[in-house]
Amino acid sequence: MPNTLDQSFVKNSPWKPDIFKGKVVFVTGGAGTICRVQTEAMVLLGADAAIIGRNVAKTESAAKEIAQLRPGAKVIGIGAVDVREVQQLKDAADRTVRELGRIDFVIAGAAGNFLSDFNHLSSNAFKSVVSIDLLGSYNTVKATFDELRKNKGAILFVSATLHYYGVPFQLHVGAAKAGVDALSNALAVELGPLGIRSNCIAPGFIDGTEGFARLAPPAEDGAPGMESKVPLQRFGTTKDIAESTVYLFSPAADYVTGTIQIVDGGIWHIGGFTNAFYPQAIISANSDPQSKL
Ligand code: HXC
């Protein structure tokens, strides 16, 4: 399954090709696997886009490639932006308005992750992930709020299901994403009267993504793949996330705010992130008696 979209998405999808015509989406992490495909779907369906990232070359080249998807599409890549720095995001939002005219939709997707047990997770490492995922999401809305208010826009946070139950090796991300859900819910209530909607999308195992490569346990030779544990019997695709993204920004979701759209084939219900390695990996990680501060 390819990790990018092409014209066939428009031909085969239930969405009208121009439903986002004249709209602009601002996407942090837009050069990464999941958020890039969310951006591609929006662009294919008529939107212009600004993608924001830390890596200048990666962000600019992804923007150029995404712009090829639709004749006339304008996609700008704004690199050297760390979502932990609100002023850098504000500068990116200002440039987006200067070059693309407006911001209607915001995807707060920039995230940091790695597997670590508590024993080996330093206070600084915990702070890094919480700062990227949670403070970064807050900063993204802060920097784009004036445009969202003016255009009665919509926000989409990229969350996770890691905090619905205790997931070892992911306590830093779980804590951050629990905060992201709380942030989205409160914003839905506070900004609803201004005409701004706020929702989260919570991906599960999405094949071919950096997160999946970082988190999925290696398959044992001859053993049934992890996908056999997913109620819907397959891993997710970036297109699955893109389809939900389109729905949540589309007029079909005009009355939908303060929700969390889980796109995981049902796996969180069976503790999918924990079962594979619990508790053996925890016991081995703690054979080292010295905890990292
Ligand atoms: C333990 C680690 C570590 C590891 C880094 N650290 N990797 N600790 N195990 N594997 C620690 C470092 O030692 C350091 O702590 C602290 O984290 C900060 O690291 P820095 O290198 O200073 O960089 P910084 O830019 O602050 O950190 C970013 C990062 C990095 C999150 C640590 O991994 C990163 O840049 N990631 C960006 C890309 C990314 O993660 N994409 C995946 C997204 S997928 P000390 O104490 O030594 O100073 C995703 C999916 C989530 O988010 C949900 C899935 C369902």
mmCIF file of C-alpha atoms and ligand atoms in Angstrom:
data_model
loop_
_atom_site.group_PDB
_atom_site.id
_atom_site.type_symbol
_atom_site.label_atom_id
_atom_site.label_comp_id
_atom_site.label_asym_id
_atom_site.label_seq_id
_atom_site.Cartn_x
_atom_site.Cartn_y
_atom_site.Cartn_z
ATOM 1 C CA MET A 1 0.000 0.000 0.000
ATOM 2 C CA PRO A 2 1.611 3.318 -1.044
ATOM 3 C CA ASN A 3 2.124 5.944 1.634
ATOM 4 C CA THR A 4 1.249 8.874 -0.554
ATOM 5 C CA LEU A 5 -1.885 9.728 -2.488
ATOM 6 C CA ASP A 6 -2.412 10.470 -6.162
ATOM 7 C CA GLN A 7 -5.273 11.472 -8.476
ATOM 8 C CA SER A 8 -6.964 8.115 -7.934
ATOM 9 C CA PHE A 9 -7.905 9.345 -4.445
ATOM 10 C CA VAL A 10 -10.191 11.956 -5.992
ATOM 11 C CA LYS A 11 -11.581 9.518 -8.566
ATOM 12 C CA ASN A 12 -12.328 6.761 -6.079
ATOM 13 C CA SER A 13 -13.249 8.688 -2.948
ATOM 14 C CA PRO A 14 -16.775 9.664 -1.910
ATOM 15 C CA TRP A 15 -15.698 13.326 -1.598
ATOM 16 C CA LYS A 16 -16.399 16.053 -4.141
ATOM 17 C CA PRO A 17 -13.140 17.114 -5.833
ATOM 18 C CA ASP A 18 -13.429 20.786 -4.897
ATOM 19 C CA ILE A 19 -14.934 20.689 -1.409
ATOM 20 C CA PHE A 20 -11.990 22.625 0.039
ATOM 21 C CA LYS A 21 -11.590 25.066 -2.863
ATOM 22 C CA GLY A 22 -10.461 28.487 -1.600
ATOM 23 C CA LYS A 23 -9.491 27.106 1.824
ATOM 24 C CA VAL A 24 -6.034 26.906 3.366
ATOM 25 C CA VAL A 25 -4.757 24.241 5.753
ATOM 26 C CA PHE A 26 -1.790 24.830 8.109
ATOM 27 C CA VAL A 27 -0.109 21.570 9.111
ATOM 28 C CA THR A 28 2.663 21.036 11.657
ATOM 29 C CA GLY A 29 4.588 17.855 10.922
ATOM 30 C CA GLY A 30 3.263 18.032 7.368
ATOM 31 C CA ALA A 31 6.375 16.452 5.866
ATOM 32 C CA GLY A 32 6.019 13.383 8.092
ATOM 33 C CA THR A 33 4.225 10.251 6.995
ATOM 34 C CA ILE A 34 0.752 10.667 8.501
ATOM 35 C CA CYS A 35 0.408 14.448 8.312
ATOM 36 C CA ARG A 36 1.821 14.545 4.807
ATOM 37 C CA VAL A 37 -0.966 12.283 3.543
ATOM 38 C CA GLN A 38 -3.567 14.303 5.460
ATOM 39 C CA THR A 39 -2.235 17.349 3.606
ATOM 40 C CA GLU A 40 -2.252 15.531 0.268
ATOM 41 C CA ALA A 41 -5.929 14.637 0.649
ATOM 42 C CA MET A 42 -6.844 18.227 1.482
ATOM 43 C CA VAL A 43 -4.838 19.537 -1.488
ATOM 44 C CA LEU A 44 -6.289 16.964 -3.889
ATOM 45 C CA LEU A 45 -9.751 18.104 -2.788
ATOM 46 C CA GLY A 46 -9.056 21.765 -3.497
ATOM 47 C CA ALA A 47 -7.194 23.303 -0.531
ATOM 48 C CA ASP A 48 -3.911 25.149 -0.548
ATOM 49 C CA ALA A 49 -1.520 24.251 2.268
ATOM 50 C CA ALA A 50 1.401 25.299 4.418
ATOM 51 C CA ILE A 51 3.437 22.513 5.945
ATOM 52 C CA ILE A 52 5.643 23.269 8.904
ATOM 53 C CA GLY A 53 8.675 21.325 10.150
ATOM 54 C CA ARG A 54 12.075 21.484 11.773
ATOM 55 C CA ASN A 55 14.019 20.123 8.791
ATOM 56 C CA VAL A 56 14.193 22.794 6.064
ATOM 57 C CA ALA A 57 15.129 20.593 3.088
ATOM 58 C CA LYS A 58 12.646 17.842 3.956
ATOM 59 C CA THR A 59 9.808 20.306 4.512
ATOM 60 C CA GLU A 60 10.467 22.313 1.340
ATOM 61 C CA SER A 61 10.817 19.278 -0.896
ATOM 62 C CA ALA A 62 7.664 17.646 0.514
ATOM 63 C CA ALA A 63 5.760 20.872 -0.199
ATOM 64 C CA LYS A 64 6.962 20.880 -3.820
ATOM 65 C CA GLU A 65 5.891 17.276 -4.286
ATOM 66 C CA ILE A 66 2.469 17.795 -2.710
ATOM 67 C CA ALA A 67 1.862 20.838 -4.938
ATOM 68 C CA GLN A 68 2.235 18.564 -8.007
ATOM 69 C CA LEU A 69 -0.913 16.678 -7.042
ATOM 70 C CA ARG A 70 -3.354 19.264 -8.334
ATOM 71 C CA PRO A 71 -2.843 21.808 -11.120
ATOM 72 C CA GLY A 72 -2.863 25.276 -9.588
ATOM 73 C CA ALA A 73 -2.325 24.055 -6.030
ATOM 74 C CA LYS A 74 -0.199 26.289 -3.826
ATOM 75 C CA VAL A 75 1.742 24.459 -1.129
ATOM 76 C CA ILE A 76 4.497 26.130 0.864
ATOM 77 C CA GLY A 77 7.015 24.388 3.088
ATOM 78 C CA ILE A 78 8.187 26.358 6.095
ATOM 79 C CA GLY A 79 11.217 24.758 7.739
ATOM 80 C CA ALA A 80 13.332 25.630 10.776
ATOM 81 C CA VAL A 81 10.245 25.825 12.963
ATOM 82 C CA ASP A 82 10.222 24.067 16.325
ATOM 83 C CA VAL A 83 6.672 23.835 17.690
ATOM 84 C CA ARG A 84 8.070 24.359 21.193
ATOM 85 C CA GLU A 85 8.711 27.989 20.164
ATOM 86 C CA VAL A 86 5.457 29.895 19.776
ATOM 87 C CA GLN A 87 7.062 32.867 18.007
ATOM 88 C CA GLN A 88 8.459 30.597 15.273
ATOM 89 C CA LEU A 89 4.955 29.262 14.713
ATOM 90 C CA LYS A 90 3.473 32.756 14.682
ATOM 91 C CA ASP A 91 6.011 33.778 12.029
ATOM 92 C CA ALA A 92 5.022 30.702 9.999
ATOM 93 C CA ALA A 93 1.333 31.559 10.334
ATOM 94 C CA ASP A 94 2.009 35.167 9.259
ATOM 95 C CA ARG A 95 3.954 33.947 6.218
ATOM 96 C CA THR A 96 1.110 31.586 5.348
ATOM 97 C CA VAL A 97 -1.379 34.437 5.397
ATOM 98 C CA ARG A 98 0.969 36.641 3.334
ATOM 99 C CA GLU A 99 1.504 33.957 0.687
ATOM 100 C CA LEU A 100 -1.746 31.987 0.712
ATOM 101 C CA GLY A 101 -4.173 34.625 1.980
ATOM 102 C CA ARG A 102 -5.760 32.911 4.979
ATOM 103 C CA ILE A 103 -5.874 29.897 7.293
ATOM 104 C CA ASP A 104 -9.102 27.904 7.651
ATOM 105 C CA PHE A 105 -7.932 24.563 8.982
ATOM 106 C CA VAL A 106 -5.140 23.643 11.376
ATOM 107 C CA ILE A 107 -3.633 20.200 11.871
ATOM 108 C CA ALA A 108 -1.450 19.995 14.992
ATOM 109 C CA GLY A 109 0.498 16.920 14.027
ATOM 110 C CA ALA A 110 4.147 17.467 14.966
ATOM 111 C CA ALA A 111 5.155 14.811 17.467
ATOM 112 C CA GLY A 112 8.169 13.175 19.014
ATOM 113 C CA ASN A 113 8.381 9.599 20.144
ATOM 114 C CA PHE A 114 10.665 6.749 21.097
ATOM 115 C CA LEU A 115 10.259 3.650 23.202
ATOM 116 C CA SER A 116 11.618 3.937 26.716
ATOM 117 C CA ASP A 117 10.785 2.379 30.026
ATOM 118 C CA PHE A 118 10.454 4.660 33.057
ATOM 119 C CA ASN A 119 13.835 3.551 34.409
ATOM 120 C CA HIS A 120 15.656 4.862 31.325
ATOM 121 C CA LEU A 121 13.495 7.893 30.596
ATOM 122 C CA SER A 122 15.195 11.019 31.914
ATOM 123 C CA SER A 123 13.245 13.968 33.203
ATOM 124 C CA ASN A 124 14.569 15.912 30.203
ATOM 125 C CA ALA A 125 13.408 13.240 27.756
ATOM 126 C CA PHE A 126 9.924 13.279 29.296
ATOM 127 C CA LYS A 127 9.902 17.066 29.035
ATOM 128 C CA SER A 128 11.013 16.963 25.373
ATOM 129 C CA VAL A 129 8.125 14.767 24.297
ATOM 130 C CA VAL A 130 5.517 16.572 26.399
ATOM 131 C CA SER A 131 6.825 19.876 25.058
ATOM 132 C CA ILE A 132 6.669 18.804 21.417
ATOM 133 C CA ASP A 133 3.338 16.990 21.594
ATOM 134 C CA LEU A 134 1.345 19.021 24.116
ATOM 135 C CA LEU A 135 2.903 22.481 24.361
ATOM 136 C CA GLY A 136 3.529 22.307 20.597
ATOM 137 C CA SER A 137 -0.169 21.618 19.963
ATOM 138 C CA TYR A 138 -1.138 24.505 22.212
ATOM 139 C CA ASN A 139 1.338 26.814 20.474
ATOM 140 C CA THR A 140 -0.015 25.802 17.060
ATOM 141 C CA VAL A 141 -3.515 26.936 17.959
ATOM 142 C CA LYS A 142 -2.162 30.077 19.682
ATOM 143 C CA ALA A 143 -0.286 31.079 16.533
ATOM 144 C CA THR A 144 -3.247 30.541 14.201
ATOM 145 C CA PHE A 145 -6.090 31.643 16.448
ATOM 146 C CA ASP A 146 -6.725 35.047 14.848
ATOM 147 C CA GLU A 147 -7.191 33.387 11.448
ATOM 148 C CA LEU A 148 -9.328 30.584 12.860
ATOM 149 C CA ARG A 149 -11.573 33.151 14.536
ATOM 150 C CA LYS A 150 -11.820 35.299 11.416
ATOM 151 C CA ASN A 151 -12.621 32.352 9.146
ATOM 152 C CA LYS A 152 -14.657 30.237 11.603
ATOM 153 C CA GLY A 153 -12.132 27.505 11.078
ATOM 154 C CA ALA A 154 -11.508 24.055 12.456
ATOM 155 C CA ILE A 155 -8.682 22.396 14.393
ATOM 156 C CA LEU A 156 -7.583 18.779 14.242
ATOM 157 C CA PHE A 157 -5.109 17.401 16.783
ATOM 158 C CA VAL A 158 -3.273 14.175 16.045
ATOM 159 C CA SER A 159 -3.610 12.201 19.269
ATOM 160 C CA ALA A 160 -3.223 8.495 20.085
ATOM 161 C CA THR A 161 -4.916 5.742 22.089
ATOM 162 C CA LEU A 162 -1.919 5.210 24.380
ATOM 163 C CA HIS A 163 -3.569 6.839 27.381
ATOM 164 C CA TYR A 164 -6.814 4.857 27.359
ATOM 165 C CA TYR A 165 -5.042 2.250 29.458
ATOM 166 C CA GLY A 166 -1.511 1.913 30.851
ATOM 167 C CA VAL A 167 0.934 1.426 27.991
ATOM 168 C CA PRO A 168 4.483 0.674 29.127
ATOM 169 C CA PHE A 169 7.420 2.292 27.279
ATOM 170 C CA GLN A 170 5.049 5.045 26.173
ATOM 171 C CA LEU A 171 4.269 6.854 29.412
ATOM 172 C CA HIS A 172 5.772 10.121 28.115
ATOM 173 C CA VAL A 173 3.648 10.028 24.941
ATOM 174 C CA GLY A 174 0.536 8.801 26.764
ATOM 175 C CA ALA A 175 0.797 11.646 29.263
ATOM 176 C CA ALA A 176 1.248 14.164 26.442
ATOM 177 C CA LYS A 177 -1.615 12.831 24.315
ATOM 178 C CA ALA A 178 -3.978 12.732 27.313
ATOM 179 C CA GLY A 179 -3.210 16.434 27.578
ATOM 180 C CA VAL A 180 -3.869 16.915 23.869
ATOM 181 C CA ASP A 181 -7.327 15.340 24.214
ATOM 182 C CA ALA A 182 -8.068 17.577 27.219
ATOM 183 C CA LEU A 183 -6.868 20.625 25.291
ATOM 184 C CA SER A 184 -9.069 19.788 22.318
ATOM 185 C CA ASN A 185 -12.148 19.193 24.457
ATOM 186 C CA ALA A 186 -11.727 22.470 26.327
ATOM 187 C CA LEU A 187 -11.118 24.377 23.085
ATOM 188 C CA ALA A 188 -14.249 22.834 21.560
ATOM 189 C CA VAL A 189 -16.268 24.283 24.426
ATOM 190 C CA GLU A 190 -14.478 27.615 24.608
ATOM 191 C CA LEU A 191 -14.205 28.301 20.872
ATOM 192 C CA GLY A 192 -17.520 26.772 19.783
ATOM 193 C CA PRO A 193 -19.390 30.046 20.314
ATOM 194 C CA LEU A 194 -16.853 31.708 17.984
ATOM 195 C CA GLY A 195 -17.656 29.183 15.249
ATOM 196 C CA ILE A 196 -14.428 27.194 15.625
ATOM 197 C CA ARG A 197 -14.563 23.403 15.857
ATOM 198 C CA SER A 198 -11.910 21.284 17.571
ATOM 199 C CA ASN A 199 -11.475 17.522 17.249
ATOM 200 C CA CYS A 200 -8.808 14.850 17.619
ATOM 201 C CA ILE A 201 -7.896 11.922 15.454
ATOM 202 C CA ALA A 202 -6.325 8.927 17.214
ATOM 203 C CA PRO A 203 -4.437 6.599 14.859
ATOM 204 C CA GLY A 204 -3.604 3.014 15.781
ATOM 205 C CA PHE A 205 -0.973 0.902 14.007
ATOM 206 C CA ILE A 206 -0.564 2.772 10.716
ATOM 207 C CA ASP A 207 1.648 0.829 8.348
ATOM 208 C CA GLY A 208 4.657 2.484 6.783
ATOM 209 C CA THR A 209 4.842 5.355 9.261
ATOM 210 C CA GLU A 210 7.771 6.466 11.359
ATOM 211 C CA GLY A 211 5.701 5.915 14.506
ATOM 212 C CA PHE A 212 4.949 2.342 13.462
ATOM 213 C CA ALA A 213 8.588 1.638 12.720
ATOM 214 C CA ARG A 214 9.525 3.010 16.130
ATOM 215 C CA LEU A 215 6.823 1.248 18.115
ATOM 216 C CA ALA A 216 5.853 -2.048 16.509
ATOM 217 C CA PRO A 217 7.572 -5.104 17.968
ATOM 218 C CA PRO A 218 9.473 -7.123 15.335
ATOM 219 C CA ALA A 219 7.456 -10.088 13.996
ATOM 220 C CA GLU A 220 8.797 -13.487 14.986
ATOM 221 C CA ASP A 221 9.598 -15.863 12.110
ATOM 222 C CA GLY A 222 6.574 -17.948 11.168
ATOM 223 C CA ALA A 223 4.298 -16.317 13.773
ATOM 224 C CA PRO A 224 1.042 -14.722 12.609
ATOM 225 C CA GLY A 225 1.602 -11.013 12.030
ATOM 226 C CA MET A 226 0.378 -8.383 14.461
ATOM 227 C CA GLU A 227 -2.391 -7.551 11.993
ATOM 228 C CA SER A 228 -4.158 -10.775 12.982
ATOM 229 C CA LYS A 229 -4.725 -9.176 16.413
ATOM 230 C CA VAL A 230 -6.516 -6.180 14.921
ATOM 231 C CA PRO A 231 -10.306 -6.680 14.973
ATOM 232 C CA LEU A 232 -10.498 -5.465 11.364
ATOM 233 C CA GLN A 233 -7.627 -7.836 10.465
ATOM 234 C CA ARG A 234 -5.233 -5.399 8.894
ATOM 235 C CA PHE A 235 -2.914 -2.544 9.792
ATOM 236 C CA GLY A 236 -4.164 0.960 9.128
ATOM 237 C CA THR A 237 -3.014 3.024 6.171
ATOM 238 C CA THR A 238 -2.224 6.686 5.949
ATOM 239 C CA LYS A 239 -5.222 6.900 3.589
ATOM 240 C CA ASP A 240 -7.471 5.751 6.457
ATOM 241 C CA ILE A 241 -6.276 8.754 8.455
ATOM 242 C CA ALA A 242 -6.670 11.042 5.449
ATOM 243 C CA GLU A 243 -10.296 9.972 4.927
ATOM 244 C CA SER A 244 -11.194 10.769 8.548
ATOM 245 C CA THR A 245 -9.369 14.065 8.275
ATOM 246 C CA VAL A 246 -11.396 15.033 5.220
ATOM 247 C CA TYR A 247 -14.600 14.091 7.008
ATOM 248 C CA LEU A 248 -13.769 16.139 10.120
ATOM 249 C CA PHE A 249 -12.937 19.256 8.067
ATOM 250 C CA SER A 250 -15.795 18.787 5.605
ATOM 251 C CA PRO A 251 -19.248 20.351 5.870
ATOM 252 C CA ALA A 252 -20.479 16.833 6.741
ATOM 253 C CA ALA A 253 -18.952 17.407 10.184
ATOM 254 C CA ASP A 254 -20.316 20.931 10.702
ATOM 255 C CA TYR A 255 -21.975 19.865 13.965
ATOM 256 C CA VAL A 256 -19.069 17.724 15.191
ATOM 257 C CA THR A 257 -16.778 19.216 17.817
ATOM 258 C CA GLY A 258 -15.052 17.991 20.966
ATOM 259 C CA THR A 259 -14.773 14.442 19.635
ATOM 260 C CA ILE A 260 -11.951 11.968 19.304
ATOM 261 C CA GLN A 261 -12.070 9.961 16.103
ATOM 262 C CA ILE A 262 -10.242 6.693 16.734
ATOM 263 C CA VAL A 263 -8.912 5.159 13.504
ATOM 264 C CA ASP A 264 -7.330 1.916 14.634
ATOM 265 C CA GLY A 265 -9.378 -1.022 13.354
ATOM 266 C CA GLY A 266 -10.550 -1.537 16.939
ATOM 267 C CA ILE A 267 -7.207 -2.643 18.362
ATOM 268 C CA TRP A 268 -7.126 -0.490 21.473
ATOM 269 C CA HIS A 269 -10.091 -2.451 22.801
ATOM 270 C CA ILE A 270 -7.869 -5.478 23.151
ATOM 271 C CA GLY A 271 -4.854 -3.666 24.580
ATOM 272 C CA GLY A 272 -2.985 -3.893 21.287
ATOM 273 C CA PHE A 273 -0.030 -1.738 22.240
ATOM 274 C CA THR A 274 0.732 -3.675 25.420
ATOM 275 C CA ASN A 275 0.081 -7.354 24.847
ATOM 276 C CA ALA A 276 2.972 -8.016 22.515
ATOM 277 C CA PHE A 277 5.793 -7.427 24.958
ATOM 278 C CA TYR A 278 4.318 -7.368 28.459
ATOM 279 C CA PRO A 279 5.800 -8.041 31.009
ATOM 280 C CA GLN A 280 9.076 -9.604 29.772
ATOM 281 C CA ALA A 281 10.480 -6.403 28.278
ATOM 282 C CA ILE A 282 9.856 -4.493 31.503
ATOM 283 C CA ILE A 283 11.629 -7.075 33.585
ATOM 284 C CA SER A 284 14.684 -7.021 31.308
ATOM 285 C CA ALA A 285 14.783 -3.217 31.161
ATOM 286 C CA ASN A 286 14.904 -3.102 34.946
ATOM 287 C CA SER A 287 17.814 -5.502 35.280
ATOM 288 C CA ASP A 288 19.874 -2.302 35.239
ATOM 289 C CA PRO A 289 19.701 -1.104 38.871
ATOM 290 C CA GLN A 290 20.674 2.528 38.129
ATOM 291 C CA SER A 291 17.691 4.699 37.211
ATOM 292 C CA LYS A 292 18.403 7.574 34.791
ATOM 293 C CA LEU A 293 17.597 11.022 36.148
HETATM 294 C C1 HXC B 1 15.524 7.282 26.047
HETATM 295 C C2 HXC B 1 15.818 9.177 24.738
HETATM 296 C C3 HXC B 1 15.670 8.416 23.554
HETATM 297 C C4 HXC B 1 15.450 6.995 23.698
HETATM 298 C C5 HXC B 1 16.009 10.493 22.992
HETATM 299 N N1 HXC B 1 16.019 10.462 24.329
HETATM 300 N N2 HXC B 1 15.795 9.263 22.486
HETATM 301 N N3 HXC B 1 15.731 8.625 25.957
HETATM 302 N N4 HXC B 1 15.367 6.482 24.953
HETATM 303 N N5 HXC B 1 15.308 6.217 22.637
HETATM 304 C C6 HXC B 1 16.262 11.566 25.226
HETATM 305 C C7 HXC B 1 17.627 12.164 25.071
HETATM 306 O O1 HXC B 1 18.612 11.338 25.687
HETATM 307 C C8 HXC B 1 17.448 13.489 25.806
HETATM 308 O O2 HXC B 1 17.461 13.316 27.206
HETATM 309 C C9 HXC B 1 16.016 13.881 25.453
HETATM 310 O O3 HXC B 1 15.383 12.668 25.000
HETATM 311 C C10 HXC B 1 15.920 14.951 24.400
HETATM 312 O O4 HXC B 1 16.590 14.522 23.251
HETATM 313 P P1 HXC B 1 17.281 15.527 22.191
HETATM 314 O O5 HXC B 1 18.093 14.700 21.301
HETATM 315 O O6 HXC B 1 17.849 16.677 22.933
HETATM 316 O O7 HXC B 1 16.270 16.109 21.189
HETATM 317 P P2 HXC B 1 14.879 16.786 21.120
HETATM 318 O O8 HXC B 1 14.861 17.513 19.858
HETATM 319 O O9 HXC B 1 14.475 17.526 22.323
HETATM 320 O O10 HXC B 1 14.010 15.487 21.098
HETATM 321 C C11 HXC B 1 13.200 15.059 20.190
HETATM 322 C C12 HXC B 1 12.918 13.564 20.304
HETATM 323 C C13 HXC B 1 13.380 12.903 19.039
HETATM 324 C C14 HXC B 1 11.445 13.380 20.568
HETATM 325 C C15 HXC B 1 13.678 12.965 21.472
HETATM 326 O O11 HXC B 1 13.078 11.519 19.058
HETATM 327 C C16 HXC B 1 12.786 13.518 17.810
HETATM 328 O O12 HXC B 1 13.235 14.542 17.361
HETATM 329 N N6 HXC B 1 11.768 12.950 17.226
HETATM 330 C C17 HXC B 1 11.080 13.574 16.069
HETATM 331 C C18 HXC B 1 10.529 12.639 15.162
HETATM 332 C C19 HXC B 1 9.640 11.629 15.829
HETATM 333 O O13 HXC B 1 9.811 11.239 16.960
HETATM 334 N N7 HXC B 1 8.702 11.139 15.058
HETATM 335 C C20 HXC B 1 7.866 10.053 15.522
HETATM 336 C C21 HXC B 1 6.544 10.519 15.624
HETATM 337 S S1 HXC B 1 5.519 9.135 15.755
HETATM 338 P P3 HXC B 1 18.787 13.545 28.110
HETATM 339 O O14 HXC B 1 18.358 13.265 29.516
HETATM 340 O O15 HXC B 1 19.815 12.597 27.614
HETATM 341 O O16 HXC B 1 19.144 14.989 27.903
HETATM 342 C C22 HXC B 1 4.514 9.430 16.991
HETATM 343 C C23 HXC B 1 3.464 8.382 17.191
HETATM 344 C C24 HXC B 1 2.831 8.517 18.527
HETATM 345 O O17 HXC B 1 4.616 10.386 17.651
HETATM 346 C C25 HXC B 1 1.655 7.664 18.775
HETATM 347 C C26 HXC B 1 1.651 6.317 18.163
HETATM 348 C C27 HXC B 1 0.344 5.627 18.226
#
